[in-house]
PDB file of C-alpha atoms in Angstrom:
ATOM      1  CA  MET A   1       0.000   0.000   0.000  1.00  0.00           C
ATOM      2  CA  GLU A   2       1.428   3.316  -1.052  1.00  0.00           C
ATOM      3  CA  ARG A   3       0.586   6.385   1.016  1.00  0.00           C
ATOM      4  CA  ASP A   4      -1.061   9.313  -0.756  1.00  0.00           C
ATOM      5  CA  ASP A   5       0.566  12.263   1.020  1.00  0.00           C
ATOM      6  CA  ALA A   6      -1.220  14.786  -1.244  1.00  0.00           C
ATOM      7  CA  VAL A   7      -4.508  14.122   0.533  1.00  0.00           C
ATOM      8  CA  ILE A   8      -3.180  14.749   4.087  1.00  0.00           C
ATOM      9  CA  GLY A   9      -4.436  18.114   5.329  1.00  0.00           C
ATOM     10  CA  CYS A  10      -7.278  18.282   2.807  1.00  0.00           C
ATOM     11  CA  VAL A  11     -10.876  18.966   3.829  1.00  0.00           C
ATOM     12  CA  GLY A  12     -13.820  16.837   2.778  1.00  0.00           C
ATOM     13  CA  GLU A  13     -17.412  15.861   3.455  1.00  0.00           C
ATOM     14  CA  VAL A  14     -18.782  12.543   4.692  1.00  0.00           C
ATOM     15  CA  LEU A  15     -20.901  10.837   2.001  1.00  0.00           C
ATOM     16  CA  VAL A  16     -21.541   7.576   3.870  1.00  0.00           C
ATOM     17  CA  GLY A  17     -21.564   7.792   7.670  1.00  0.00           C
ATOM     18  CA  ILE A  18     -18.428   6.637   9.476  1.00  0.00           C
ATOM     19  CA  ARG A  19     -19.126   4.166  12.288  1.00  0.00           C
ATOM     20  CA  GLY A  20     -16.067   5.026  14.373  1.00  0.00           C
ATOM     21  CA  THR A  21     -14.173   1.921  15.453  1.00  0.00           C
ATOM     22  CA  ASP A  22     -17.021  -0.249  14.075  1.00  0.00           C
ATOM     23  CA  GLY A  23     -16.177   0.503  10.468  1.00  0.00           C
ATOM     24  CA  PRO A  24     -15.344   2.994   7.748  1.00  0.00           C
ATOM     25  CA  GLY A  25     -17.501   5.323   5.733  1.00  0.00           C
ATOM     26  CA  GLU A  26     -16.868   7.279   2.558  1.00  0.00           C
ATOM     27  CA  VAL A  27     -15.720  10.879   2.131  1.00  0.00           C
ATOM     28  CA  LEU A  28     -15.471  13.276  -0.799  1.00  0.00           C
ATOM     29  CA  VAL A  29     -12.187  15.198  -0.491  1.00  0.00           C
ATOM     30  CA  ARG A  30     -11.056  18.306  -2.358  1.00  0.00           C
ATOM     31  CA  VAL A  31      -7.591  17.356  -3.623  1.00  0.00           C
ATOM     32  CA  ARG A  32      -5.410  17.871  -6.730  1.00  0.00           C
ATOM     33  CA  GLY A  33      -7.692  20.579  -8.125  1.00  0.00           C
ATOM     34  CA  GLY A  34     -10.794  18.391  -8.004  1.00  0.00           C
ATOM     35  CA  SER A  35     -12.710  16.045  -5.741  1.00  0.00           C
ATOM     36  CA  GLU A  36     -12.058  12.359  -5.068  1.00  0.00           C
ATOM     37  CA  THR A  37     -13.763   9.744  -2.895  1.00  0.00           C
ATOM     38  CA  PHE A  38     -11.946   7.754  -0.224  1.00  0.00           C
ATOM     39  CA  LEU A  39     -12.821   5.036   2.249  1.00  0.00           C
ATOM     40  CA  ALA A  40     -12.564   6.873   5.578  1.00  0.00           C
ATOM     41  CA  TRP A  41     -11.840   5.802   9.134  1.00  0.00           C
ATOM     42  CA  SER A  42     -12.384   7.842  12.312  1.00  0.00           C
ATOM     43  CA  GLN A  43     -12.105   7.207  16.060  1.00  0.00           C
ATOM     44  CA  GLU A  44     -15.584   8.716  16.535  1.00  0.00           C
ATOM     45  CA  PRO A  45     -18.757   8.072  14.509  1.00  0.00           C
ATOM     46  CA  LEU A  46     -19.403  10.870  11.989  1.00  0.00           C
ATOM     47  CA  PRO A  47     -22.730  11.387  10.198  1.00  0.00           C
ATOM     48  CA  ARG A  48     -23.333  12.030   6.516  1.00  0.00           C
ATOM     49  CA  GLY A  49     -22.664  15.703   5.747  1.00  0.00           C
ATOM     50  CA  ALA A  50     -20.034  16.176   8.475  1.00  0.00           C
ATOM     51  CA  ARG A  51     -16.954  18.158   7.420  1.00  0.00           C
ATOM     52  CA  VAL A  52     -13.686  16.340   7.975  1.00  0.00           C
ATOM     53  CA  LEU A  53      -9.940  16.899   7.820  1.00  0.00           C
ATOM     54  CA  VAL A  54      -7.700  14.122   6.466  1.00  0.00           C
ATOM     55  CA  VAL A  55      -4.972  13.407   9.024  1.00  0.00           C
ATOM     56  CA  GLU A  56      -3.420  10.250   7.575  1.00  0.00           C
ATOM     57  CA  SER A  57      -3.302   8.183   4.390  1.00  0.00           C
ATOM     58  CA  ARG A  58      -3.628   4.407   4.670  1.00  0.00           C
ATOM     59  CA  GLY A  59      -2.871   3.963   0.983  1.00  0.00           C
ATOM     60  CA  THR A  60      -5.170   2.410  -1.628  1.00  0.00           C
ATOM     61  CA  ARG A  61      -7.685   5.299  -1.406  1.00  0.00           C
ATOM     62  CA  GLN A  62      -8.161   4.931   2.366  1.00  0.00           C
ATOM     63  CA  VAL A  63      -7.716   7.756   4.877  1.00  0.00           C
ATOM     64  CA  ASP A  64      -8.045   8.604   8.555  1.00  0.00           C
ATOM     65  CA  VAL A  65     -10.134  11.694   9.304  1.00  0.00           C
ATOM     66  CA  ILE A  66     -11.249  13.908  12.183  1.00  0.00           C
ATOM     67  CA  GLU A  67     -14.276  16.179  12.340  1.00  0.00           C
ATOM     68  CA  TRP A  68     -13.382  19.658  11.072  1.00  0.00           C
ATOM     69  CA  ALA A  69     -14.772  23.130  11.606  1.00  0.00           C
ATOM     70  CA  ASP A  70     -13.028  25.864   9.609  1.00  0.00           C
ATOM     71  CA  PRO A  71     -11.944  28.503  12.154  1.00  0.00           C
ATOM     72  CA  LEU A  72     -12.318  31.281   9.555  1.00  0.00           C
ATOM     73  CA  GLU A  73     -15.951  30.331   8.909  1.00  0.00           C
ATOM     74  CA  ALA A  74     -16.615  30.486  12.650  1.00  0.00           C
ATOM     75  CA  LEU A  75     -15.385  34.083  12.572  1.00  0.00           C
ATOM     76  CA  GLY A  76     -17.489  34.879   9.509  1.00  0.00           C
ATOM     77  CA  LEU A  77     -14.410  35.008   7.275  1.00  0.00           C
ATOM     78  CA  ASP A  78     -14.652  32.544   4.411  1.00  0.00           C
ATOM     79  CA  ALA A  79     -11.190  31.611   3.090  1.00  0.00           C
ATOM     80  CA  GLY A  80     -12.559  30.235  -0.205  1.00  0.00           C
TER      81      GLY A  80
END
């Protein structure tokens, strides 16, 4: 399995709910100028629509994610 370092630090959205330690879900991640889907793992369950940050690549289109809230959006400053 080859790591995909380009995806680490990218933000995405949960498409199929992640069951925490009970199993992966699927995320759509903005990477390489487009969007790609990945099988996603998380320590905590995350529902469909949750925003996530990719913290690790497992290779073969699999990633570890954490829930993400953009600090600029919280301040009313959209970076995009």
